[in-house]
Amino acid sequence: MSQRSAENASSVEKIMLKLHKSCLDHIEQATGSNELEVNQVLHLEADLAAWLEALDSKPEAQQFQSAHRDFGLAFYAAMTGLYRQAFSTLRSFLEVTVGATYLSSHEFKRRQWVSGKHDISWKAITSTESGLYSTPFLEEFCPEAVDEQEEMLEKLKRTYRRCSEYIHGNVSTSQMLPTEISYREDITKEWLSVADSALNATMHCFIVRYYKDLSRSSKGIVEGSLEDHFSHLVSVRKLLGLPLEETRS
Amino acid sequence: MSKNELQFRTEDLTLEDVGKFFVETEFDRQTIDVLKSKKTVVLQGARGVGKSFLLKVAQKEMDEEFPNSKTLAVYVTFNKAGLLQTSDPERFKHWMLAKICNRIIREARKKGVLQNKSSVFATLSSGADDEAIASRLETLWTSLEDAWKNDSAPLETDSGIDPEMIKDAVEDLCDQSGVRRIALLIDEAAHVFIPEQQRQFFTVMRDLRSPYLSVKAAVYPGVTYFGDSFQMSHDAELINVNRNILEPDYLASMRQIVIRQDSTLEKVINRNGAVFDALAFASSGNPRTLLKTISAASPLNTTNAQRVMKEYYRDTIWSEHSALADRYVGHNSVIHWGIDFIKHEVISTLRRGSRQAGDHDKRVFLWIHRDAPAAVKEALRLLCYSGILHEAGTWVVATRGLTGTRYMLNIGTRTAPEADPVSATNQLRGSISIKRFIEFGANHEAYESIARLDVEKMDEVQQEYIRSQLDRSVDLLDLTAFARKKCKELGYDTVRKILAASETDLQKAKQVGPVRSRRVMNTATAAVMEHLSG
């Protein structure tokens, strides 16, 4: 550590600690007033961790792990009152996990992306012609989900949009965000709700891309999360081998 | 969910949707309150009457009240149970207990009362080791999973884990986390076609009961094998979830159910009130049937409703029941006999009566003598499962003081064969009396083709299922000592020998008349029937 004057150090430290104190107060309020939502998000995060365990041996596992850490930091930012950073990091979590999932089917491009020679484009990921939820993609990886592609793609895109609104400083949101660190229940709840959607959307991408190819024991690891969060989807009931009733009328 | 699309099944709904679509009647409120209470409850009703929906509403309300009530709602569905092909009862028990443990663990984690072992925050706070210790419940779950997934010899699947250990682990969890109690909401709890699994379940249900854990189970009608250790009236409160079509607010609440799902239908329903009422009445209190038929009759008008009623109640409802015979091969003849009996004996008789009298026969109830052959009762049990019949009272006294069971016939099946089903249904409304029924005695001629279980004619697969049963001694049957003695005197000392005989043969013993011989035959038949479909 370089030499610095004690006076100077302590003043910066004081400023930072004062800021830190605001964050501490914020943590107390944010965790105390949103118990249900916070626990639900952490429950989903634990399911994400189970997925990452099941995908541990994939070449893209490293990107997933790094995105997972980003999620943890986004959560921390939301709880400490760093709202814009919380939305921004959440969006990057979404981009990296969904992007790596999509590019896992294009190994050459994926490697180029990792080494910085290829940019990942949200447009390509969500393209209805060739993206993760396009018919050709689903037909190869999870034909069961073809009927639900529109609904699921819409959910994914909406989650991304909600993050972006807070990053680009749209008039509506930039006026909403506080200029200092202070607790705002509405924004905290909004972040938790978007985080819930982001984790759900991510895991659904995992399902359509990976689930059918998982080994029996890996399926066992993630089965609980499928049943818990997605069993309202016919496709997931098919994947889990649950009895399907005729729904013809 | 896309707009203007009616949802027929609760399993297609998220918990959020459930809250949106819930139309509360007084009965629903009472039921949900009981589900939320400490009581052990068995919720009984045919497919589509709304059992899952009520469980989910109870779950949603308990979730929302959790911060104050500290009552943890855990929804579990056993809809995969029938697919667990196992002749080893231990393995099935382990599967059930594993599933229950896993769902409790997940719900506890969701509510923040159980620490998440793989949290990303442990990684981020460098070096800080706050490794959560696995709760006893998690350890049990792991062992149970290993036990039921182990396909090796049955002997090795005995993990030594019983419901008592789960109760203790739950008590631990509650004590450590401040949870007051756990309400276990078990959907599709007992498989209708596999009595052995039913017995297993009810034993577990009884054994799990504790101040910290209350079990609520949704079952189909016809689940009657409670085992030796479970007594319905003593061990649980039974709630029948059938919307009573004779209640004054029945039509209004059915209307609300549809409008709540799609408010754009309100105008058209109000314009075609009589058409809607006919469909609601025909659905016999079954919301899923109503939603299906309303959806198929879109746009709602008389012509479409006539068409849909004919399609659904003359064809679909029967083919769905008949499809069960493909899935549960052993029950094939019983299922087909049931369809024939209702179509040709019950409905035809009522229609013939109407034509002859020049007036509508208003009866929609039938009564079956309690000593009717076991196979007949089995057929009726399965018709209740499909909602073609609804049980409407046991020990009902009919002509000549005889007792039997009363059933209500599904209204749509009664009126759809008419040329104008909508009018026929509306004519029937308001003139139905539970006191008038068509009677079938203990020896009705319609039973002849099914009365005897012909073991010799069964194919090899079925023979295999029931072989062990056929060789059982008469001593193991649930008969009076007198009846057992008489069977032995005549040389019928096994189930196989009794079934090979006829009731007339049995009557050769002193003091054995038609009633006693029928009861012996029914007991032997029922013992075998349990194993018809594995």
Coordinates of C-alpha atoms in Angstrom, one line a residue, chain B:
Chain B
M1 CA -52.2 -16.9 -20.1
S2 CA -53.7 -15.6 -23.3
K3 CA -56.9 -13.7 -23.0
N4 CA -60.2 -15.3 -24.0
E5 CA -59.0 -18.8 -23.4
L6 CA -60.7 -20.7 -20.7
Q7 CA -58.5 -22.8 -18.5
F8 CA -59.9 -26.3 -17.6
R9 CA -57.3 -27.6 -15.3
T10 CA -55.8 -26.2 -12.1
E11 CA -52.5 -27.7 -13.0
D12 CA -52.3 -25.3 -15.9
L13 CA -52.5 -22.3 -13.5
T14 CA -49.9 -20.6 -11.5
L15 CA -50.6 -19.7 -7.9
E16 CA -51.2 -16.1 -9.1
D17 CA -53.9 -17.3 -11.6
V18 CA -55.6 -19.3 -8.8
G19 CA -56.1 -16.2 -6.8
K20 CA -57.5 -14.4 -9.8
F21 CA -60.0 -17.1 -10.8
F22 CA -61.3 -18.0 -7.4
V23 CA -65.1 -17.6 -7.0
E24 CA -65.9 -18.1 -3.4
T25 CA -69.0 -19.8 -2.2
E26 CA -69.9 -20.4 1.4
F27 CA -69.0 -24.0 1.1
D28 CA -65.6 -23.2 -0.5
R29 CA -64.8 -20.8 2.4
Q30 CA -65.7 -23.4 5.0
T31 CA -63.6 -26.0 3.2
I32 CA -60.6 -23.7 2.8
D33 CA -60.8 -22.8 6.5
V34 CA -60.8 -26.5 7.5
L35 CA -57.8 -27.1 5.1
K36 CA -56.0 -24.3 6.9
S37 CA -56.8 -25.7 10.4
K38 CA -55.0 -28.3 12.4
K39 CA -57.5 -31.1 11.4
T40 CA -56.7 -34.1 9.4
V41 CA -58.8 -33.9 6.3
V42 CA -59.8 -36.1 3.3
L43 CA -61.2 -34.1 0.4
Q44 CA -63.2 -36.3 -1.9
G45 CA -64.6 -35.5 -5.3
A46 CA -64.6 -36.6 -9.0
R47 CA -62.2 -35.3 -11.6
G48 CA -62.7 -31.7 -12.3
V49 CA -64.8 -30.7 -9.3
G50 CA -62.2 -28.4 -8.0
K51 CA -60.2 -30.3 -5.3
S52 CA -56.8 -29.1 -6.5
F53 CA -58.1 -25.6 -6.8
L54 CA -59.3 -25.5 -3.2
L55 CA -55.9 -26.9 -2.1
K56 CA -54.1 -24.3 -4.1
V57 CA -56.3 -21.5 -2.7
A58 CA -55.6 -22.7 0.8
Q59 CA -51.9 -22.8 0.0
K60 CA -51.9 -19.3 -1.4
E61 CA -53.8 -17.9 1.6
M62 CA -51.4 -19.6 4.0
D63 CA -48.4 -18.3 2.1
E64 CA -49.7 -14.8 2.4
E65 CA -50.5 -15.2 6.1
F66 CA -47.2 -16.9 6.9
P67 CA -45.3 -13.9 8.3
N68 CA -47.9 -13.7 11.1
S69 CA -49.4 -17.2 11.4
K70 CA -46.1 -19.0 10.9
T71 CA -48.1 -21.9 9.5
L72 CA -46.1 -23.4 6.5
A73 CA -48.3 -24.7 3.7
V74 CA -46.7 -27.5 1.7
Y75 CA -48.5 -28.6 -1.5
V76 CA -47.5 -32.1 -2.7
T77 CA -49.0 -34.0 -5.6
F78 CA -48.7 -37.7 -6.0
N79 CA -49.8 -37.7 -9.6
K80 CA -46.8 -39.7 -10.5
A81 CA -47.6 -42.5 -8.1
G82 CA -49.4 -44.7 -10.5
L83 CA -46.4 -44.6 -12.8
L84 CA -44.2 -46.1 -10.1
Q85 CA -44.3 -49.6 -11.2
T86 CA -43.3 -51.5 -8.1
S87 CA -44.6 -54.6 -6.4
D88 CA -42.6 -53.6 -3.3
P89 CA -44.7 -51.7 -0.9
E90 CA -41.6 -50.4 1.0
R91 CA -40.3 -48.8 -2.1
F92 CA -43.6 -47.0 -2.7
K93 CA -43.6 -45.8 0.9
H94 CA -40.1 -44.5 0.5
W95 CA -41.1 -42.7 -2.6
M96 CA -44.0 -41.0 -0.8
L97 CA -42.0 -40.0 2.2
A98 CA -39.1 -38.7 0.0
K99 CA -41.5 -36.6 -1.9
I100 CA -43.1 -35.2 1.3
C101 CA -39.6 -34.4 2.7
N102 CA -38.4 -32.7 -0.4
R103 CA -41.5 -30.5 -0.7
I104 CA -41.3 -29.5 3.0
I105 CA -37.6 -28.6 2.6
R106 CA -38.3 -26.5 -0.5
E107 CA -41.2 -24.7 1.1
A108 CA -39.1 -24.1 4.2
R109 CA -36.4 -22.6 2.1
K110 CA -38.8 -20.5 0.2
K111 CA -40.0 -19.0 3.4
G112 CA -36.5 -18.4 4.6
V113 CA -36.8 -20.7 7.6
L114 CA -34.2 -23.2 6.2
Q115 CA -30.8 -21.9 5.3
N116 CA -29.8 -22.3 1.7
K117 CA -26.6 -24.4 1.5
S118 CA -25.4 -23.3 -1.8
S119 CA -25.8 -19.6 -1.5
V120 CA -23.8 -17.3 -3.8
F121 CA -23.1 -15.0 -0.8
A122 CA -20.8 -17.5 0.8
T123 CA -18.6 -17.3 -2.3
L124 CA -18.7 -13.6 -2.4
S125 CA -17.8 -12.9 1.3
S126 CA -14.3 -14.3 0.8
G127 CA -13.2 -16.8 3.3
A128 CA -16.3 -16.4 5.5
D129 CA -17.4 -19.9 6.1
D130 CA -21.0 -20.0 7.1
E131 CA -21.6 -23.4 5.7
A132 CA -25.2 -24.3 6.7
I133 CA -25.5 -27.6 8.4
A134 CA -28.0 -30.0 6.7
S135 CA -31.1 -30.3 8.7
R136 CA -32.3 -33.7 9.8
L137 CA -35.0 -33.5 7.2
E138 CA -32.5 -33.0 4.4
T139 CA -30.5 -36.0 5.6
L140 CA -33.6 -38.1 5.7
W141 CA -34.6 -37.0 2.3
T142 CA -31.3 -38.1 0.8
S143 CA -31.6 -41.5 2.4
L144 CA -35.1 -42.0 1.2
E145 CA -34.3 -41.0 -2.3
D146 CA -31.5 -43.5 -2.3
A147 CA -33.9 -46.1 -1.0
W148 CA -36.6 -45.8 -3.5
K149 CA -34.3 -45.3 -6.5
N150 CA -32.5 -48.4 -5.6
D151 CA -33.7 -51.0 -8.1
S152 CA -31.9 -53.8 -6.4
A153 CA -33.4 -56.6 -4.3
P154 CA -36.4 -55.4 -2.2
L155 CA -34.6 -56.5 1.0
E156 CA -32.0 -53.8 0.5
T157 CA -34.5 -51.0 0.1
D158 CA -35.5 -51.0 3.7
S159 CA -33.9 -47.8 4.9
G160 CA -35.3 -48.1 8.3
I161 CA -36.9 -44.7 7.9
D162 CA -40.5 -44.4 9.0
P163 CA -43.0 -41.6 9.4
E164 CA -42.0 -41.2 13.0
M165 CA -38.6 -40.0 12.1
I166 CA -40.0 -37.5 9.7
K167 CA -42.3 -36.2 12.5
D168 CA -39.3 -35.7 14.7
A169 CA -37.4 -33.9 12.0
V170 CA -40.4 -31.7 11.4
E171 CA -40.6 -30.9 15.1
D172 CA -36.9 -30.0 15.0
L173 CA -37.4 -27.7 12.1
C174 CA -40.3 -26.0 13.7
D175 CA -38.6 -25.5 17.0
Q176 CA -35.4 -24.1 15.5
S177 CA -37.1 -21.8 13.0
G178 CA -40.1 -20.5 14.8
V179 CA -42.6 -22.2 12.5
R180 CA -45.8 -23.0 14.4
R181 CA -46.9 -26.0 12.3
I182 CA -46.9 -27.5 8.8
A183 CA -50.0 -28.1 6.8
L184 CA -49.4 -30.8 4.2
L185 CA -51.7 -30.5 1.3
I186 CA -51.5 -33.7 -0.7
D187 CA -53.1 -33.8 -4.1
E188 CA -54.0 -37.0 -6.0
A189 CA -53.2 -38.8 -2.7
A190 CA -54.4 -42.3 -3.5
H191 CA -54.4 -44.1 -6.8
V192 CA -57.9 -45.3 -7.6
F193 CA -56.7 -48.4 -9.4
I194 CA -54.1 -49.6 -7.0
P195 CA -55.6 -50.4 -3.6
E196 CA -52.3 -51.5 -2.1
Q197 CA -51.0 -47.9 -2.7
Q198 CA -54.2 -46.5 -1.1
R199 CA -53.6 -48.5 2.0
Q200 CA -50.0 -47.5 2.2
F201 CA -50.9 -43.9 1.8
F202 CA -53.6 -43.8 4.5
T203 CA -51.2 -45.6 6.9
V204 CA -48.6 -42.9 6.3
M205 CA -51.3 -40.2 6.6
R206 CA -52.3 -41.5 10.0
D207 CA -48.7 -42.0 11.2
L208 CA -47.6 -38.5 10.2
R209 CA -50.2 -36.7 12.3
S210 CA -48.6 -34.6 15.1
P211 CA -49.1 -31.2 16.7
Y212 CA -46.5 -29.9 14.2
L213 CA -47.9 -31.6 11.1
S214 CA -51.4 -31.9 9.8
V215 CA -52.2 -33.8 6.6
K216 CA -54.9 -32.9 4.1
A217 CA -55.4 -35.3 1.3
A218 CA -57.4 -34.9 -1.9
V219 CA -58.8 -38.2 -3.2
Y220 CA -61.2 -39.4 -5.9
P221 CA -64.4 -41.1 -5.1
G222 CA -64.0 -44.8 -5.1
V223 CA -60.9 -44.7 -3.0
T224 CA -62.1 -47.0 -0.3
Y225 CA -59.1 -49.1 0.7
F226 CA -58.0 -47.4 3.9
G227 CA -56.1 -50.4 5.3
D228 CA -56.4 -51.8 8.8
S229 CA -55.0 -48.8 10.6
F230 CA -57.0 -45.9 9.3
Q231 CA -60.6 -45.2 10.1
M232 CA -62.1 -42.4 8.1
S233 CA -64.5 -41.2 10.8
H234 CA -62.0 -41.5 13.6
D235 CA -58.8 -40.4 12.0
A236 CA -59.9 -37.7 9.6
E237 CA -62.7 -35.4 8.6
L238 CA -64.2 -36.3 5.2
I239 CA -65.4 -33.4 3.0
N240 CA -67.2 -34.1 -0.2
V241 CA -66.4 -31.5 -2.8
N242 CA -69.4 -31.9 -5.0
R243 CA -71.3 -28.7 -5.8
N244 CA -74.9 -29.6 -5.1
I245 CA -77.0 -28.8 -8.2
L246 CA -80.1 -28.5 -6.0
E247 CA -78.7 -25.6 -4.0
P248 CA -80.5 -22.3 -4.8
D249 CA -77.3 -20.4 -5.6
Y250 CA -75.8 -23.2 -7.7
L251 CA -76.3 -21.6 -11.1
A252 CA -75.2 -18.2 -10.0
S253 CA -71.9 -19.5 -8.7
M254 CA -71.3 -21.5 -11.8
R255 CA -71.9 -18.4 -13.8
Q256 CA -69.4 -16.5 -11.7
I257 CA -66.7 -19.2 -12.3
V258 CA -66.9 -18.7 -16.0
I259 CA -67.1 -14.9 -16.0
R260 CA -64.1 -14.7 -13.6
Q261 CA -62.0 -16.5 -16.1
D262 CA -63.2 -14.4 -19.0
S263 CA -65.2 -11.3 -18.3
T264 CA -65.9 -10.7 -22.0
L265 CA -68.3 -13.6 -21.8
E266 CA -70.6 -11.9 -19.3
K267 CA -72.8 -10.2 -22.0
V268 CA -73.3 -13.2 -24.1
I269 CA -74.1 -15.4 -21.0
N270 CA -76.7 -12.9 -19.8
R271 CA -78.2 -12.8 -23.3
N272 CA -78.4 -16.6 -23.4
G273 CA -79.2 -17.2 -19.8
A274 CA -81.3 -20.3 -20.3
V275 CA -78.6 -21.9 -22.6
F276 CA -75.9 -21.2 -20.1
D277 CA -78.1 -22.6 -17.3
A278 CA -78.7 -25.8 -19.2
L279 CA -74.9 -26.3 -19.7
A280 CA -74.3 -25.5 -16.0
F281 CA -76.9 -27.9 -14.9
A282 CA -75.8 -30.6 -17.3
S283 CA -72.2 -30.3 -15.9
S284 CA -73.7 -31.7 -12.6
G285 CA -71.6 -29.4 -10.4
N286 CA -68.3 -30.0 -12.2
P287 CA -66.6 -26.7 -13.1
R288 CA -64.1 -28.3 -15.5
T289 CA -66.9 -29.9 -17.5
L290 CA -68.7 -26.6 -17.6
L291 CA -65.7 -24.7 -18.8
K292 CA -65.0 -27.3 -21.5
T293 CA -68.5 -27.3 -22.8
I294 CA -68.9 -23.5 -22.7
S295 CA -65.6 -23.1 -24.5
A296 CA -66.6 -25.6 -27.2
A297 CA -70.1 -24.0 -27.6
S298 CA -68.5 -20.6 -28.5
P299 CA -70.2 -18.3 -29.5
L300 CA -72.8 -19.3 -27.0
N301 CA -76.2 -19.9 -28.5
T302 CA -78.8 -22.6 -28.5
T303 CA -77.5 -24.3 -31.7
N304 CA -74.0 -24.6 -30.5
A305 CA -75.0 -25.7 -27.0
Q306 CA -77.2 -28.5 -28.5
R307 CA -74.3 -29.7 -30.6
V308 CA -71.8 -29.6 -27.8
M309 CA -74.1 -31.4 -25.4
K310 CA -74.6 -34.2 -27.9
E311 CA -70.9 -34.4 -28.6
Y312 CA -69.8 -34.3 -25.0
Y313 CA -72.4 -36.2 -23.1
R314 CA -73.2 -38.8 -25.8
D315 CA -69.6 -39.4 -26.7
T316 CA -66.7 -37.7 -25.0
I317 CA -67.6 -38.5 -21.4
W318 CA -68.1 -42.2 -22.3
S319 CA -64.9 -42.5 -24.3
E320 CA -62.9 -40.9 -21.5
H321 CA -64.3 -43.5 -19.1
S322 CA -63.7 -46.3 -21.7
A323 CA -60.1 -45.1 -22.1
L324 CA -59.5 -46.1 -18.5
A325 CA -59.9 -49.7 -19.7
D326 CA -57.0 -49.4 -22.0
R327 CA -54.8 -48.1 -19.2
Y328 CA -56.0 -50.5 -16.5
V329 CA -56.4 -53.7 -18.5
G330 CA -57.5 -55.8 -15.6
H331 CA -60.6 -53.6 -15.2
N332 CA -61.6 -53.8 -18.8
S333 CA -64.7 -55.9 -18.4
V334 CA -65.9 -54.1 -15.3
I335 CA -65.5 -50.7 -17.0
H336 CA -67.3 -51.7 -20.2
W337 CA -70.1 -53.3 -18.2
G338 CA -70.6 -50.1 -16.2
I339 CA -70.9 -48.1 -19.4
D340 CA -73.5 -50.5 -20.8
F341 CA -75.4 -50.6 -17.6
I342 CA -75.8 -46.9 -17.3
K343 CA -76.5 -46.4 -21.0
H344 CA -78.9 -49.2 -21.6
E345 CA -80.4 -50.0 -18.3
V346 CA -80.6 -46.7 -16.5
I347 CA -80.8 -44.0 -19.2
S348 CA -82.9 -46.1 -21.6
T349 CA -85.3 -47.1 -18.9
L350 CA -85.8 -43.5 -17.9
R351 CA -86.3 -42.4 -21.5
R352 CA -88.7 -45.3 -22.2
G353 CA -90.7 -44.4 -19.1
S354 CA -91.0 -40.8 -20.3
R355 CA -92.2 -41.8 -23.7
Q356 CA -94.8 -44.2 -22.3
A357 CA -96.1 -41.8 -19.7
G358 CA -96.1 -38.9 -22.2
D359 CA -94.4 -36.9 -19.5
H360 CA -90.7 -36.6 -18.6
D361 CA -89.4 -39.1 -16.1
K362 CA -87.9 -36.7 -13.6
R363 CA -85.7 -39.3 -11.9
V364 CA -82.0 -38.8 -11.9
F365 CA -81.1 -41.0 -8.9
L366 CA -80.6 -44.7 -8.8
W367 CA -80.4 -47.0 -5.9
I368 CA -78.4 -50.3 -5.7
H369 CA -79.0 -52.9 -3.1
R370 CA -76.1 -53.4 -0.7
D371 CA -75.8 -57.0 -1.6
A372 CA -75.3 -56.4 -5.3
P373 CA -72.4 -58.4 -6.7
A374 CA -68.9 -57.1 -6.0
A375 CA -68.1 -56.5 -9.6
V376 CA -71.2 -54.3 -10.0
K377 CA -70.1 -52.2 -7.1
E378 CA -66.6 -52.0 -8.6
A379 CA -68.1 -50.7 -11.8
L380 CA -70.1 -48.1 -10.0
R381 CA -67.1 -47.0 -8.0
L382 CA -65.2 -46.3 -11.2
L383 CA -68.2 -44.5 -12.8
C384 CA -68.0 -42.2 -9.7
Y385 CA -64.3 -41.6 -10.4
S386 CA -65.2 -40.4 -13.9
G387 CA -68.1 -38.3 -12.6
I388 CA -70.7 -40.2 -14.6
L389 CA -72.3 -41.1 -11.2
H390 CA -72.1 -39.3 -7.9
E391 CA -72.7 -41.1 -4.7
A392 CA -75.6 -39.6 -2.9
G393 CA -76.0 -41.5 0.3
T394 CA -75.2 -44.9 1.7
W395 CA -77.6 -47.0 3.8
V396 CA -80.5 -45.5 2.0
V397 CA -83.8 -47.3 2.6
A398 CA -85.8 -48.2 -0.5
T399 CA -88.9 -50.2 -1.2
R400 CA -89.7 -53.0 1.2
G401 CA -87.3 -51.5 3.8
L402 CA -84.2 -52.7 1.9
T403 CA -81.0 -50.7 2.3
G404 CA -78.5 -49.8 -0.4
T405 CA -76.5 -46.9 -2.0
R406 CA -78.0 -44.0 -3.8
Y407 CA -76.2 -42.4 -6.8
M408 CA -77.0 -39.3 -8.9
L409 CA -76.7 -39.7 -12.6
N410 CA -74.7 -37.0 -14.4
I411 CA -77.5 -34.7 -15.7
G412 CA -75.9 -34.2 -19.1
T413 CA -75.8 -38.0 -19.8
R414 CA -79.4 -38.2 -18.9
T415 CA -80.6 -35.3 -21.2
A416 CA -78.1 -35.4 -24.1
P417 CA -79.8 -38.4 -25.9
E418 CA -83.0 -36.3 -26.3
A419 CA -83.6 -34.5 -29.6
D420 CA -83.3 -31.1 -27.8
P421 CA -80.9 -31.5 -24.9
V422 CA -81.0 -27.8 -23.9
S423 CA -84.8 -27.8 -23.4
A424 CA -84.7 -31.3 -21.8
T425 CA -82.2 -30.1 -19.3
N426 CA -84.1 -27.0 -18.4
Q427 CA -87.3 -29.0 -18.1
L428 CA -85.6 -31.3 -15.7
R429 CA -84.4 -28.4 -13.5
G430 CA -86.6 -27.6 -10.6
S431 CA -88.5 -30.9 -10.6
I432 CA -85.7 -33.2 -9.3
S433 CA -86.3 -34.9 -6.0
I434 CA -83.7 -36.9 -4.2
K435 CA -86.5 -39.1 -2.9
R436 CA -87.3 -40.6 -6.3
F437 CA -85.0 -43.2 -7.7
I438 CA -84.8 -46.1 -10.0
E439 CA -84.1 -49.2 -8.0
F440 CA -81.8 -52.2 -8.7
G441 CA -82.0 -55.1 -6.3
A442 CA -79.4 -57.6 -5.3
N443 CA -80.0 -59.9 -8.2
H444 CA -81.0 -57.7 -11.1
E445 CA -80.8 -59.5 -14.5
A446 CA -78.5 -56.8 -15.8
Y447 CA -75.8 -58.1 -13.5
E448 CA -75.6 -61.6 -15.0
S449 CA -72.8 -60.9 -17.5
I450 CA -70.5 -59.5 -14.8
A451 CA -71.6 -61.0 -11.6
R452 CA -69.1 -63.8 -11.6
L453 CA -65.4 -63.1 -11.9
D454 CA -64.3 -65.8 -14.3
V455 CA -60.7 -66.5 -13.3
E456 CA -60.3 -69.2 -15.9
K457 CA -61.0 -66.8 -18.7
M458 CA -58.4 -64.2 -17.6
D459 CA -55.3 -63.7 -19.7
E460 CA -51.9 -64.5 -18.3
V461 CA -51.0 -61.0 -17.3
Q462 CA -54.0 -60.8 -15.1
Q463 CA -53.5 -64.3 -13.8
E464 CA -50.0 -63.2 -12.8
Y465 CA -51.3 -60.2 -10.9
I466 CA -53.8 -62.1 -8.9
R467 CA -52.1 -65.5 -8.5
S468 CA -51.1 -64.9 -4.9
Q469 CA -54.6 -63.9 -4.1
L470 CA -56.3 -66.9 -5.6
D471 CA -54.3 -69.3 -3.4
R472 CA -55.1 -67.4 -0.2
S473 CA -56.8 -69.4 2.5
V474 CA -60.4 -68.8 3.3
D475 CA -59.1 -68.0 6.8
L476 CA -57.6 -64.8 5.6
L477 CA -60.8 -63.5 4.1
D478 CA -62.9 -60.9 5.9
L479 CA -65.7 -63.4 6.7
T480 CA -67.6 -64.3 9.8
A481 CA -66.3 -67.4 11.6
F482 CA -69.5 -69.1 10.7
A483 CA -69.1 -68.4 7.0
R484 CA -65.5 -69.6 7.0
K485 CA -66.5 -72.8 8.7
K486 CA -69.3 -73.5 6.1
C487 CA -66.9 -72.8 3.2
K488 CA -64.4 -75.3 4.6
E489 CA -67.1 -77.9 5.2
L490 CA -67.9 -77.8 1.5
G491 CA -64.2 -78.0 0.6
Y492 CA -63.9 -74.4 -0.6
D493 CA -60.8 -73.6 1.5
T494 CA -59.2 -71.1 -0.9
V495 CA -60.3 -68.0 -2.8
R496 CA -59.8 -69.8 -6.1
K497 CA -62.2 -72.6 -5.1
I498 CA -64.9 -70.2 -3.9
L499 CA -64.7 -68.3 -7.2
A500 CA -64.9 -71.5 -9.2
A501 CA -68.1 -72.5 -7.3
S502 CA -71.4 -70.8 -7.7
E503 CA -73.7 -69.2 -5.1
T504 CA -76.0 -72.1 -5.5
D505 CA -73.1 -74.4 -4.6
L506 CA -72.5 -72.4 -1.4
Q507 CA -76.1 -72.7 -0.5
K508 CA -75.7 -76.4 -0.1
A509 CA -74.4 -75.8 3.4
K510 CA -76.9 -75.6 6.2
Q511 CA -78.2 -72.1 7.1
V512 CA -76.6 -70.6 4.1
G513 CA -79.2 -68.8 1.9
P514 CA -79.0 -66.4 -1.0
V515 CA -77.8 -63.5 1.2
R516 CA -75.0 -65.3 3.0
S517 CA -73.8 -67.0 -0.2
R518 CA -73.7 -63.6 -2.0
R519 CA -71.7 -62.0 0.8
V520 CA -69.1 -64.9 0.8
M521 CA -68.9 -64.6 -3.0
N522 CA -68.6 -60.8 -2.8
T523 CA -65.8 -61.0 -0.3
A524 CA -63.8 -63.5 -2.3
T525 CA -64.4 -61.5 -5.5
A526 CA -63.4 -58.2 -3.9
A527 CA -60.1 -59.8 -2.6
V528 CA -59.1 -60.6 -6.2
M529 CA -60.5 -57.5 -7.8
E530 CA -58.0 -55.3 -5.9
H531 CA -55.3 -56.8 -8.0
L532 CA -56.9 -56.6 -11.4
S533 CA -54.6 -53.9 -12.7
G534 CA -51.5 -54.6 -10.7

